[in-house]
Amino acid sequence: MAATGAMPVAAASPATPMMWAALLLAVATTLAWLLRRPGAQARWPRTGFGIALLMFATALAVQLAVDLDSGHSSLRMNLLGRFSGLRTVSLGTMITCYLAALAASAWGAWTLLRRH
């Protein structure tokens, strides 16, 4: 990497800044919640975590589009970790994992952001 000057794939992804923003928003909401300890009726913790999950779902959708466009995933998922001889999972399995994570985060965001 240093000899060619090329950046790692994850750093060049357009989803990386959105992932960092979602993480920072979740951390900031957690710290504010720990410092203030709001009542059960406070809506701002739900809103903060809901927006963080929505940003995460958007970043997943962008990363999925990038991976589909390139024909391979930038994530290195191995089946069963170290015990499988480092066989990389197929693109179909990766898409299934992306869609499952996207559905879970979108459902969580919807649950936190909907009005009661």
CSV table of N, CA, C and O in Angstrom, one decimal:
chain,number,residue,atom,x,y,z
A,1,MET,N,0.8,-1.2,0.0
A,1,MET,CA,0.0,0.0,0.0
A,1,MET,C,0.9,1.3,0.0
A,1,MET,O,0.6,2.2,-0.7
A,2,ALA,N,1.9,1.3,0.8
A,2,ALA,CA,2.8,2.5,0.9
A,2,ALA,C,3.6,2.6,-0.4
A,2,ALA,O,3.8,3.8,-0.8
A,3,ALA,N,4.0,1.5,-1.0
A,3,ALA,CA,4.8,1.6,-2.2
A,3,ALA,C,4.0,2.2,-3.4
A,3,ALA,O,4.5,2.9,-4.3
A,4,THR,N,2.7,1.8,-3.5
A,4,THR,CA,1.9,2.2,-4.6
A,4,THR,C,1.1,3.6,-4.3
A,4,THR,O,0.7,4.2,-5.2
A,5,GLY,N,1.0,3.9,-3.1
A,5,GLY,CA,0.3,5.1,-2.7
A,5,GLY,C,-1.2,4.9,-2.8
A,5,GLY,O,-2.0,5.9,-2.7
A,6,ALA,N,-1.7,3.7,-3.0
A,6,ALA,CA,-3.2,3.5,-3.1
A,6,ALA,C,-3.8,3.5,-1.7
A,6,ALA,O,-3.2,3.1,-0.7
A,7,MET,N,-5.0,4.0,-1.7
A,7,MET,CA,-5.7,4.0,-0.4
A,7,MET,C,-6.5,2.7,-0.2
A,7,MET,O,-6.8,2.0,-1.2
A,8,PRO,N,-6.7,2.3,1.0
A,8,PRO,CA,-7.5,1.1,1.3
A,8,PRO,C,-8.9,1.2,0.7
A,8,PRO,O,-9.4,2.4,0.6
A,9,VAL,N,-9.5,0.1,0.4
A,9,VAL,CA,-10.9,0.2,-0.2
A,9,VAL,C,-11.8,0.9,0.7
A,9,VAL,O,-12.7,1.7,0.3
A,10,ALA,N,-11.8,0.5,2.0
A,10,ALA,CA,-12.7,1.1,3.0
A,10,ALA,C,-12.6,2.6,3.1
A,10,ALA,O,-13.6,3.3,3.3
A,11,ALA,N,-11.4,3.1,3.0
A,11,ALA,CA,-11.2,4.6,3.1
A,11,ALA,C,-11.8,5.3,1.8
A,11,ALA,O,-12.1,6.5,1.9
A,12,ALA,N,-11.8,4.6,0.7
A,12,ALA,CA,-12.2,5.3,-0.5
A,12,ALA,C,-13.7,5.1,-0.7
A,12,ALA,O,-14.3,5.7,-1.6
A,13,SER,N,-14.4,4.4,0.1
A,13,SER,CA,-15.8,4.2,0.0
A,13,SER,C,-16.6,5.5,0.4
A,13,SER,O,-16.3,6.1,1.4
A,14,PRO,N,-17.7,5.8,-0.4
A,14,PRO,CA,-18.5,6.9,0.0
A,14,PRO,C,-19.3,6.7,1.2
A,14,PRO,O,-19.9,7.7,1.8
A,15,ALA,N,-19.5,5.5,1.7
A,15,ALA,CA,-20.2,5.2,2.9
A,15,ALA,C,-19.5,5.4,4.1
A,15,ALA,O,-20.1,5.5,5.2
A,16,THR,N,-18.2,5.5,4.1
A,16,THR,CA,-17.3,5.6,5.3
A,16,THR,C,-17.7,6.8,6.1
A,16,THR,O,-17.9,6.8,7.3
A,17,PRO,N,-17.8,8.0,5.5
A,17,PRO,CA,-18.1,9.2,6.3
A,17,PRO,C,-19.5,9.1,6.9
A,17,PRO,O,-19.7,9.6,8.1
A,18,MET,N,-20.5,8.5,6.3
A,18,MET,CA,-21.8,8.3,6.8
A,18,MET,C,-21.8,7.3,8.0
A,18,MET,O,-22.5,7.5,9.0
A,19,MET,N,-20.9,6.3,7.9
A,19,MET,CA,-20.8,5.4,9.1
A,19,MET,C,-20.2,6.1,10.3
A,19,MET,O,-20.7,5.9,11.4
A,20,TRP,N,-19.2,6.9,10.0
A,20,TRP,CA,-18.5,7.6,11.1
A,20,TRP,C,-19.5,8.6,11.7
A,20,TRP,O,-19.6,8.8,13.0
A,21,ALA,N,-20.3,9.3,10.9
A,21,ALA,CA,-21.3,10.2,11.4
A,21,ALA,C,-22.4,9.5,12.3
A,21,ALA,O,-22.7,10.0,13.3
A,22,ALA,N,-22.8,8.4,11.8
A,22,ALA,CA,-23.8,7.6,12.6
A,22,ALA,C,-23.2,7.2,13.9
A,22,ALA,O,-23.9,7.3,14.9
A,23,LEU,N,-22.0,6.7,13.9
A,23,LEU,CA,-21.3,6.3,15.1
A,23,LEU,C,-21.1,7.5,16.1
A,23,LEU,O,-21.4,7.3,17.3
A,24,LEU,N,-20.7,8.6,15.6
A,24,LEU,CA,-20.5,9.8,16.5
A,24,LEU,C,-21.9,10.3,17.0
A,24,LEU,O,-21.9,10.7,18.2
A,25,LEU,N,-22.9,10.2,16.2
A,25,LEU,CA,-24.2,10.6,16.7
A,25,LEU,C,-24.7,9.7,17.8
A,25,LEU,O,-25.2,10.1,18.8
A,26,ALA,N,-24.5,8.4,17.6
A,26,ALA,CA,-24.9,7.4,18.6
A,26,ALA,C,-24.1,7.6,19.9
A,26,ALA,O,-24.6,7.5,21.0
A,27,VAL,N,-22.8,7.8,19.8
A,27,VAL,CA,-21.9,8.0,21.0
A,27,VAL,C,-22.4,9.3,21.7
A,27,VAL,O,-22.5,9.4,22.9
A,28,ALA,N,-22.6,10.4,20.9
A,28,ALA,CA,-23.0,11.7,21.6
A,28,ALA,C,-24.4,11.5,22.3
A,28,ALA,O,-24.6,12.0,23.4
A,29,THR,N,-25.3,10.8,21.7
A,29,THR,CA,-26.6,10.6,22.3
A,29,THR,C,-26.4,9.7,23.6
A,29,THR,O,-27.1,10.0,24.6
A,30,THR,N,-25.6,8.7,23.5
A,30,THR,CA,-25.3,7.9,24.7
A,30,THR,C,-24.7,8.7,25.8
A,30,THR,O,-25.1,8.6,27.0
A,31,LEU,N,-23.7,9.6,25.5
A,31,LEU,CA,-23.1,10.4,26.5
A,31,LEU,C,-24.1,11.4,27.1
A,31,LEU,O,-24.1,11.6,28.3
A,32,ALA,N,-24.9,12.0,26.3
A,32,ALA,CA,-25.9,13.0,26.8
A,32,ALA,C,-26.9,12.2,27.6
A,32,ALA,O,-27.3,12.8,28.7
A,33,TRP,N,-27.3,11.0,27.2
A,33,TRP,CA,-28.2,10.3,28.1
A,33,TRP,C,-27.6,9.9,29.4
A,33,TRP,O,-28.3,10.0,30.4
A,34,LEU,N,-26.4,9.5,29.4
A,34,LEU,CA,-25.7,9.1,30.7
A,34,LEU,C,-25.5,10.3,31.6
A,34,LEU,O,-25.6,10.2,32.8
A,35,LEU,N,-25.3,11.5,31.0
A,35,LEU,CA,-25.1,12.7,31.9
A,35,LEU,C,-26.4,13.3,32.4
A,35,LEU,O,-26.4,13.9,33.5
A,36,ARG,N,-27.5,13.2,31.6
A,36,ARG,CA,-28.7,13.8,32.0
A,36,ARG,C,-29.7,12.9,32.6
A,36,ARG,O,-30.6,13.3,33.4
A,37,ARG,N,-29.7,11.6,32.2
A,37,ARG,CA,-30.6,10.6,32.7
A,37,ARG,C,-32.1,11.2,32.6
A,37,ARG,O,-32.8,11.5,33.5
A,38,PRO,N,-32.6,11.3,31.3
A,38,PRO,CA,-33.9,11.9,31.1
A,38,PRO,C,-35.0,10.9,31.6
A,38,PRO,O,-34.8,9.7,31.8
A,39,GLY,N,-36.2,11.5,31.8
A,39,GLY,CA,-37.3,10.8,32.2
A,39,GLY,C,-37.8,9.8,31.1
A,39,GLY,O,-37.3,9.9,30.0
A,40,ALA,N,-38.7,9.0,31.5
A,40,ALA,CA,-39.2,8.0,30.5
A,40,ALA,C,-40.0,8.6,29.4
A,40,ALA,O,-40.1,8.0,28.3
A,41,GLN,N,-40.5,9.9,29.5
A,41,GLN,CA,-41.2,10.5,28.5
A,41,GLN,C,-40.4,11.3,27.5
A,41,GLN,O,-40.9,11.9,26.5
A,42,ALA,N,-39.1,11.4,27.8
A,42,ALA,CA,-38.2,12.3,26.9
A,42,ALA,C,-38.1,11.6,25.6
A,42,ALA,O,-37.8,10.4,25.4
A,43,ARG,N,-38.2,12.4,24.5
A,43,ARG,CA,-38.2,11.9,23.1
A,43,ARG,C,-36.8,12.0,22.5
A,43,ARG,O,-36.5,11.3,21.5
A,44,TRP,N,-35.9,12.9,23.0
A,44,TRP,CA,-34.6,13.1,22.3
A,44,TRP,C,-33.7,11.9,22.3
A,44,TRP,O,-33.0,11.7,21.3
A,45,PRO,N,-33.7,11.0,23.3
A,45,PRO,CA,-32.8,9.8,23.1
A,45,PRO,C,-33.3,8.9,22.0
A,45,PRO,O,-32.5,8.4,21.2
A,46,ARG,N,-34.6,8.7,21.9
A,46,ARG,CA,-35.2,7.9,20.8
A,46,ARG,C,-34.9,8.6,19.4
A,46,ARG,O,-34.5,7.9,18.5
A,47,THR,N,-35.0,9.9,19.4
A,47,THR,CA,-34.7,10.6,18.1
A,47,THR,C,-33.3,10.5,17.7
A,47,THR,O,-32.9,10.2,16.6
A,48,GLY,N,-32.4,10.7,18.7
A,48,GLY,CA,-30.9,10.6,18.4
A,48,GLY,C,-30.5,9.2,17.9
A,48,GLY,O,-29.8,9.1,16.9
A,49,PHE,N,-31.0,8.2,18.6
A,49,PHE,CA,-30.6,6.8,18.2
A,49,PHE,C,-31.3,6.5,16.9
A,49,PHE,O,-30.8,5.7,16.1
A,50,GLY,N,-32.5,7.0,16.7
A,50,GLY,CA,-33.3,6.7,15.4
A,50,GLY,C,-32.6,7.3,14.2
A,50,GLY,O,-32.5,6.7,13.2
A,51,ILE,N,-32.1,8.5,14.4
A,51,ILE,CA,-31.4,9.2,13.3
A,51,ILE,C,-30.1,8.5,13.0
A,51,ILE,O,-29.7,8.3,11.9
A,52,ALA,N,-29.4,8.1,14.1
A,52,ALA,CA,-28.1,7.3,13.9
A,52,ALA,C,-28.4,6.0,13.1
A,52,ALA,O,-27.6,5.7,12.2
A,53,LEU,N,-29.4,5.3,13.5
A,53,LEU,CA,-29.8,4.1,12.7
A,53,LEU,C,-30.2,4.3,11.3
A,53,LEU,O,-29.9,3.6,10.4
A,54,LEU,N,-30.9,5.4,11.1
A,54,LEU,CA,-31.3,5.8,9.7
A,54,LEU,C,-30.0,6.2,8.9
A,54,LEU,O,-29.9,5.8,7.7
A,55,MET,N,-29.1,6.9,9.5
A,55,MET,CA,-27.8,7.1,8.8
A,55,MET,C,-27.0,5.9,8.5
A,55,MET,O,-26.4,5.7,7.4
A,56,PHE,N,-27.1,4.9,9.4
A,56,PHE,CA,-26.4,3.6,9.2
A,56,PHE,C,-27.0,2.9,8.1
A,56,PHE,O,-26.3,2.3,7.2
A,57,ALA,N,-28.4,2.9,8.0
A,57,ALA,CA,-29.1,2.2,7.0
A,57,ALA,C,-28.8,2.8,5.6
A,57,ALA,O,-28.6,2.1,4.6
A,58,THR,N,-28.7,4.1,5.6
A,58,THR,CA,-28.3,4.8,4.3
A,58,THR,C,-26.9,4.5,3.9
A,58,THR,O,-26.7,4.2,2.7
A,59,ALA,N,-26.0,4.4,4.8
A,59,ALA,CA,-24.6,4.1,4.5
A,59,ALA,C,-24.5,2.6,4.0
A,59,ALA,O,-23.8,2.3,3.1
A,60,LEU,N,-25.3,1.7,4.6
A,60,LEU,CA,-25.4,0.3,4.1
A,60,LEU,C,-25.9,0.3,2.7
A,60,LEU,O,-25.4,-0.5,1.9
A,61,ALA,N,-26.9,1.1,2.4
A,61,ALA,CA,-27.5,1.1,1.1
A,61,ALA,C,-26.5,1.6,0.0
A,61,ALA,O,-26.3,1.1,-1.1
A,62,VAL,N,-25.8,2.6,0.4
A,62,VAL,CA,-24.7,3.2,-0.5
A,62,VAL,C,-23.6,2.2,-0.7
A,62,VAL,O,-23.2,2.0,-1.8
A,63,GLN,N,-23.2,1.5,0.4
A,63,GLN,CA,-22.1,0.5,0.2
A,63,GLN,C,-22.6,-0.7,-0.6
A,63,GLN,O,-21.8,-1.2,-1.4
A,64,LEU,N,-23.8,-1.1,-0.4
A,64,LEU,CA,-24.3,-2.2,-1.2
A,64,LEU,C,-24.3,-1.8,-2.7
A,64,LEU,O,-24.0,-2.6,-3.6
A,65,ALA,N,-24.7,-0.6,-3.0
A,65,ALA,CA,-24.7,-0.1,-4.4
A,65,ALA,C,-23.3,-0.1,-5.0
A,65,ALA,O,-23.1,-0.5,-6.1
A,66,VAL,N,-22.4,0.4,-4.2
A,66,VAL,CA,-21.0,0.4,-4.6
A,66,VAL,C,-20.5,-1.0,-4.9
A,66,VAL,O,-19.8,-1.3,-5.9
A,67,ASP,N,-20.8,-1.9,-4.0
A,67,ASP,CA,-20.3,-3.3,-4.1
A,67,ASP,C,-21.0,-4.0,-5.3
A,67,ASP,O,-20.3,-4.8,-6.0
A,68,LEU,N,-22.3,-3.7,-5.5
A,68,LEU,CA,-22.9,-4.3,-6.7
A,68,LEU,C,-22.4,-3.7,-8.0
A,68,LEU,O,-22.3,-4.5,-9.0
A,69,ASP,N,-22.0,-2.5,-8.0
A,69,ASP,CA,-21.4,-1.9,-9.2
A,69,ASP,C,-20.1,-2.4,-9.5
A,69,ASP,O,-19.7,-2.7,-10.7
A,70,SER,N,-19.3,-2.7,-8.5
A,70,SER,CA,-17.9,-3.2,-8.7
A,70,SER,C,-17.9,-4.7,-8.9
A,70,SER,O,-16.9,-5.3,-9.5
A,71,GLY,N,-18.9,-5.5,-8.5
A,71,GLY,CA,-19.0,-6.9,-8.7
A,71,GLY,C,-18.3,-7.7,-7.6
A,71,GLY,O,-18.3,-8.9,-7.6
A,72,HIS,N,-17.8,-7.0,-6.6
A,72,HIS,CA,-17.3,-7.7,-5.4
A,72,HIS,C,-17.4,-6.8,-4.2
A,72,HIS,O,-17.6,-5.7,-4.3
A,73,SER,N,-17.4,-7.4,-3.0
A,73,SER,CA,-17.6,-6.7,-1.8
A,73,SER,C,-16.2,-6.2,-1.3
A,73,SER,O,-15.2,-6.8,-1.4
A,74,SER,N,-16.3,-5.0,-0.7
A,74,SER,CA,-15.1,-4.4,-0.1
A,74,SER,C,-14.9,-5.0,1.3
A,74,SER,O,-13.8,-4.8,1.9
A,75,LEU,N,-15.9,-5.6,1.9
A,75,LEU,CA,-15.8,-6.3,3.2
A,75,LEU,C,-15.1,-7.7,3.0
A,75,LEU,O,-15.4,-8.3,2.0
A,76,ARG,N,-14.4,-8.1,3.9
A,76,ARG,CA,-13.7,-9.4,3.9
A,76,ARG,C,-14.4,-10.3,4.9
A,76,ARG,O,-13.9,-10.4,6.0
A,77,MET,N,-15.5,-10.9,4.5
A,77,MET,CA,-16.2,-11.8,5.4
A,77,MET,C,-15.7,-13.2,5.1
A,77,MET,O,-15.7,-13.6,4.0
A,78,ASN,N,-15.3,-13.9,6.2
A,78,ASN,CA,-14.9,-15.3,6.0
A,78,ASN,C,-15.9,-16.2,6.7
A,78,ASN,O,-16.4,-15.9,7.8
A,79,LEU,N,-16.2,-17.3,6.1
A,79,LEU,CA,-17.1,-18.3,6.6
A,79,LEU,C,-16.5,-19.0,7.8
A,79,LEU,O,-15.4,-19.5,7.7
A,80,LEU,N,-17.1,-18.9,9.0
A,80,LEU,CA,-16.6,-19.5,10.2
A,80,LEU,C,-15.3,-18.9,10.7
A,80,LEU,O,-14.5,-19.6,11.4
A,81,GLY,N,-14.9,-17.8,10.3
A,81,GLY,CA,-13.7,-17.1,10.8
A,81,GLY,C,-12.4,-17.9,10.4
A,81,GLY,O,-12.2,-18.3,9.3
A,82,ARG,N,-11.6,-18.1,11.4
A,82,ARG,CA,-10.3,-18.7,11.2
A,82,ARG,C,-10.3,-20.2,10.9
A,82,ARG,O,-9.4,-20.8,10.5
A,83,PHE,N,-11.5,-20.8,11.3
A,83,PHE,CA,-11.5,-22.3,11.2
A,83,PHE,C,-11.9,-22.8,9.8
A,83,PHE,O,-11.8,-24.0,9.6
A,84,SER,N,-12.2,-22.0,8.8
A,84,SER,CA,-12.6,-22.5,7.5
A,84,SER,C,-11.5,-22.4,6.5
A,84,SER,O,-11.7,-22.7,5.3
A,85,GLY,N,-10.3,-22.1,6.9
A,85,GLY,CA,-9.2,-22.0,5.9
A,85,GLY,C,-9.3,-20.7,5.1
A,85,GLY,O,-8.9,-20.6,4.0
A,86,LEU,N,-10.0,-19.7,5.7
A,86,LEU,CA,-10.2,-18.3,5.1
A,86,LEU,C,-10.8,-18.4,3.7
A,86,LEU,O,-10.4,-17.7,2.8
A,87,ARG,N,-11.9,-19.1,3.6
A,87,ARG,CA,-12.7,-19.1,2.4
A,87,ARG,C,-13.6,-17.9,2.4
A,87,ARG,O,-14.3,-17.7,3.3
A,88,THR,N,-13.4,-17.0,1.4
A,88,THR,CA,-14.2,-15.8,1.4
A,88,THR,C,-15.7,-16.2,0.9
A,88,THR,O,-15.8,-17.0,0.0
A,89,VAL,N,-16.7,-15.5,1.5
A,89,VAL,CA,-18.0,-15.8,1.1
A,89,VAL,C,-18.3,-15.3,-0.2
A,89,VAL,O,-17.7,-14.3,-0.7
A,90,SER,N,-19.4,-15.8,-0.9
A,90,SER,CA,-19.7,-15.4,-2.2
A,90,SER,C,-20.4,-14.0,-2.2
A,90,SER,O,-20.9,-13.6,-1.1
A,91,LEU,N,-20.6,-13.4,-3.3
A,91,LEU,CA,-21.2,-12.1,-3.4
A,91,LEU,C,-22.7,-12.2,-3.1
A,91,LEU,O,-23.3,-11.4,-2.4
A,92,GLY,N,-23.3,-13.4,-3.4
A,92,GLY,CA,-24.7,-13.6,-3.0
A,92,GLY,C,-24.9,-13.6,-1.5
A,92,GLY,O,-25.9,-13.1,-1.0
A,93,THR,N,-24.0,-14.3,-0.8
A,93,THR,CA,-24.1,-14.3,0.6
A,93,THR,C,-23.8,-13.0,1.2
A,93,THR,O,-24.5,-12.5,2.2
A,94,MET,N,-22.9,-12.2,0.6
A,94,MET,CA,-22.6,-10.9,1.1
A,94,MET,C,-23.8,-10.0,0.9
A,94,MET,O,-24.2,-9.2,1.8
A,95,ILE,N,-24.5,-10.1,-0.2
A,95,ILE,CA,-25.7,-9.3,-0.5
A,95,ILE,C,-26.8,-9.6,0.5
A,95,ILE,O,-27.5,-8.7,1.1
A,96,THR,N,-27.0,-10.9,0.8
A,96,THR,CA,-27.9,-11.3,1.8
A,96,THR,C,-27.6,-10.7,3.2
A,96,THR,O,-28.5,-10.3,3.9
A,97,CYS,N,-26.3,-10.7,3.6
A,97,CYS,CA,-25.9,-10.1,4.9
A,97,CYS,C,-26.2,-8.6,4.9
A,97,CYS,O,-26.7,-8.0,5.8
A,98,TYR,N,-25.9,-7.9,3.7
A,98,TYR,CA,-26.2,-6.5,3.6
A,98,TYR,C,-27.7,-6.2,3.8
A,98,TYR,O,-28.1,-5.3,4.5
A,99,LEU,N,-28.5,-7.0,3.1
A,99,LEU,CA,-30.0,-6.8,3.1
A,99,LEU,C,-30.5,-7.1,4.5
A,99,LEU,O,-31.4,-6.4,5.0
A,100,ALA,N,-30.0,-8.1,5.2
A,100,ALA,CA,-30.5,-8.4,6.6
A,100,ALA,C,-30.1,-7.2,7.5
A,100,ALA,O,-30.9,-6.8,8.3
A,101,ALA,N,-28.9,-6.7,7.4
A,101,ALA,CA,-28.5,-5.6,8.3
A,101,ALA,C,-29.2,-4.3,7.9
A,101,ALA,O,-29.6,-3.6,8.8
A,102,LEU,N,-29.5,-4.1,6.6
A,102,LEU,CA,-30.2,-3.0,6.2
A,102,LEU,C,-31.7,-3.0,6.7
A,102,LEU,O,-32.2,-2.0,7.2
A,103,ALA,N,-32.3,-4.2,6.6
A,103,ALA,CA,-33.7,-4.4,7.1
A,103,ALA,C,-33.7,-4.2,8.6
A,103,ALA,O,-34.6,-3.5,9.1
A,104,ALA,N,-32.8,-4.7,9.3
A,104,ALA,CA,-32.8,-4.6,10.8
A,104,ALA,C,-32.6,-3.1,11.2
A,104,ALA,O,-33.3,-2.6,12.1
A,105,SER,N,-31.7,-2.4,10.6
A,105,SER,CA,-31.4,-1.0,11.0
A,105,SER,C,-32.6,-0.1,10.6
A,105,SER,O,-32.9,0.8,11.3
A,106,ALA,N,-33.2,-0.4,9.4
A,106,ALA,CA,-34.3,0.4,9.0
A,106,ALA,C,-35.5,0.2,9.9
A,106,ALA,O,-36.2,1.1,10.3
A,107,TRP,N,-35.7,-1.1,10.3
A,107,TRP,CA,-36.8,-1.4,11.2
A,107,TRP,C,-36.6,-0.7,12.6
A,107,TRP,O,-37.5,-0.2,13.2
A,108,GLY,N,-35.3,-0.8,13.0
A,108,GLY,CA,-35.0,-0.1,14.3
A,108,GLY,C,-35.2,1.4,14.2
A,108,GLY,O,-35.7,2.0,15.2
A,109,ALA,N,-34.8,2.0,13.1
A,109,ALA,CA,-35.0,3.5,13.0
A,109,ALA,C,-36.5,3.8,12.9
A,109,ALA,O,-36.9,4.8,13.5
A,110,TRP,N,-37.2,3.0,12.2
A,110,TRP,CA,-38.7,3.3,12.1
A,110,TRP,C,-39.3,3.1,13.5
A,110,TRP,O,-40.2,3.9,13.9
A,111,THR,N,-38.9,2.1,14.2
A,111,THR,CA,-39.5,1.9,15.6
A,111,THR,C,-39.2,3.1,16.5
A,111,THR,O,-40.0,3.5,17.3
A,112,LEU,N,-38.0,3.6,16.4
A,112,LEU,CA,-37.6,4.6,17.3
A,112,LEU,C,-38.1,6.0,16.9
A,112,LEU,O,-38.4,6.8,17.7
A,113,LEU,N,-38.3,6.2,15.6
A,113,LEU,CA,-38.7,7.5,15.1
A,113,LEU,C,-40.3,7.7,14.9
A,113,LEU,O,-40.7,8.8,14.8
A,114,ARG,N,-41.0,6.6,15.0
A,114,ARG,CA,-42.5,6.8,14.8
A,114,ARG,C,-43.1,7.4,16.0
A,114,ARG,O,-42.6,7.3,17.1
A,115,ARG,N,-44.2,8.1,15.8
A,115,ARG,CA,-44.9,8.7,16.9
A,115,ARG,C,-45.8,7.7,17.6
A,115,ARG,O,-46.4,6.9,17.0
A,116,HIS,N,-45.9,7.9,18.9
A,116,HIS,CA,-46.7,7.0,19.7
A,116,HIS,C,-48.1,7.6,19.9
A,116,HIS,O,-48.3,8.7,20.1
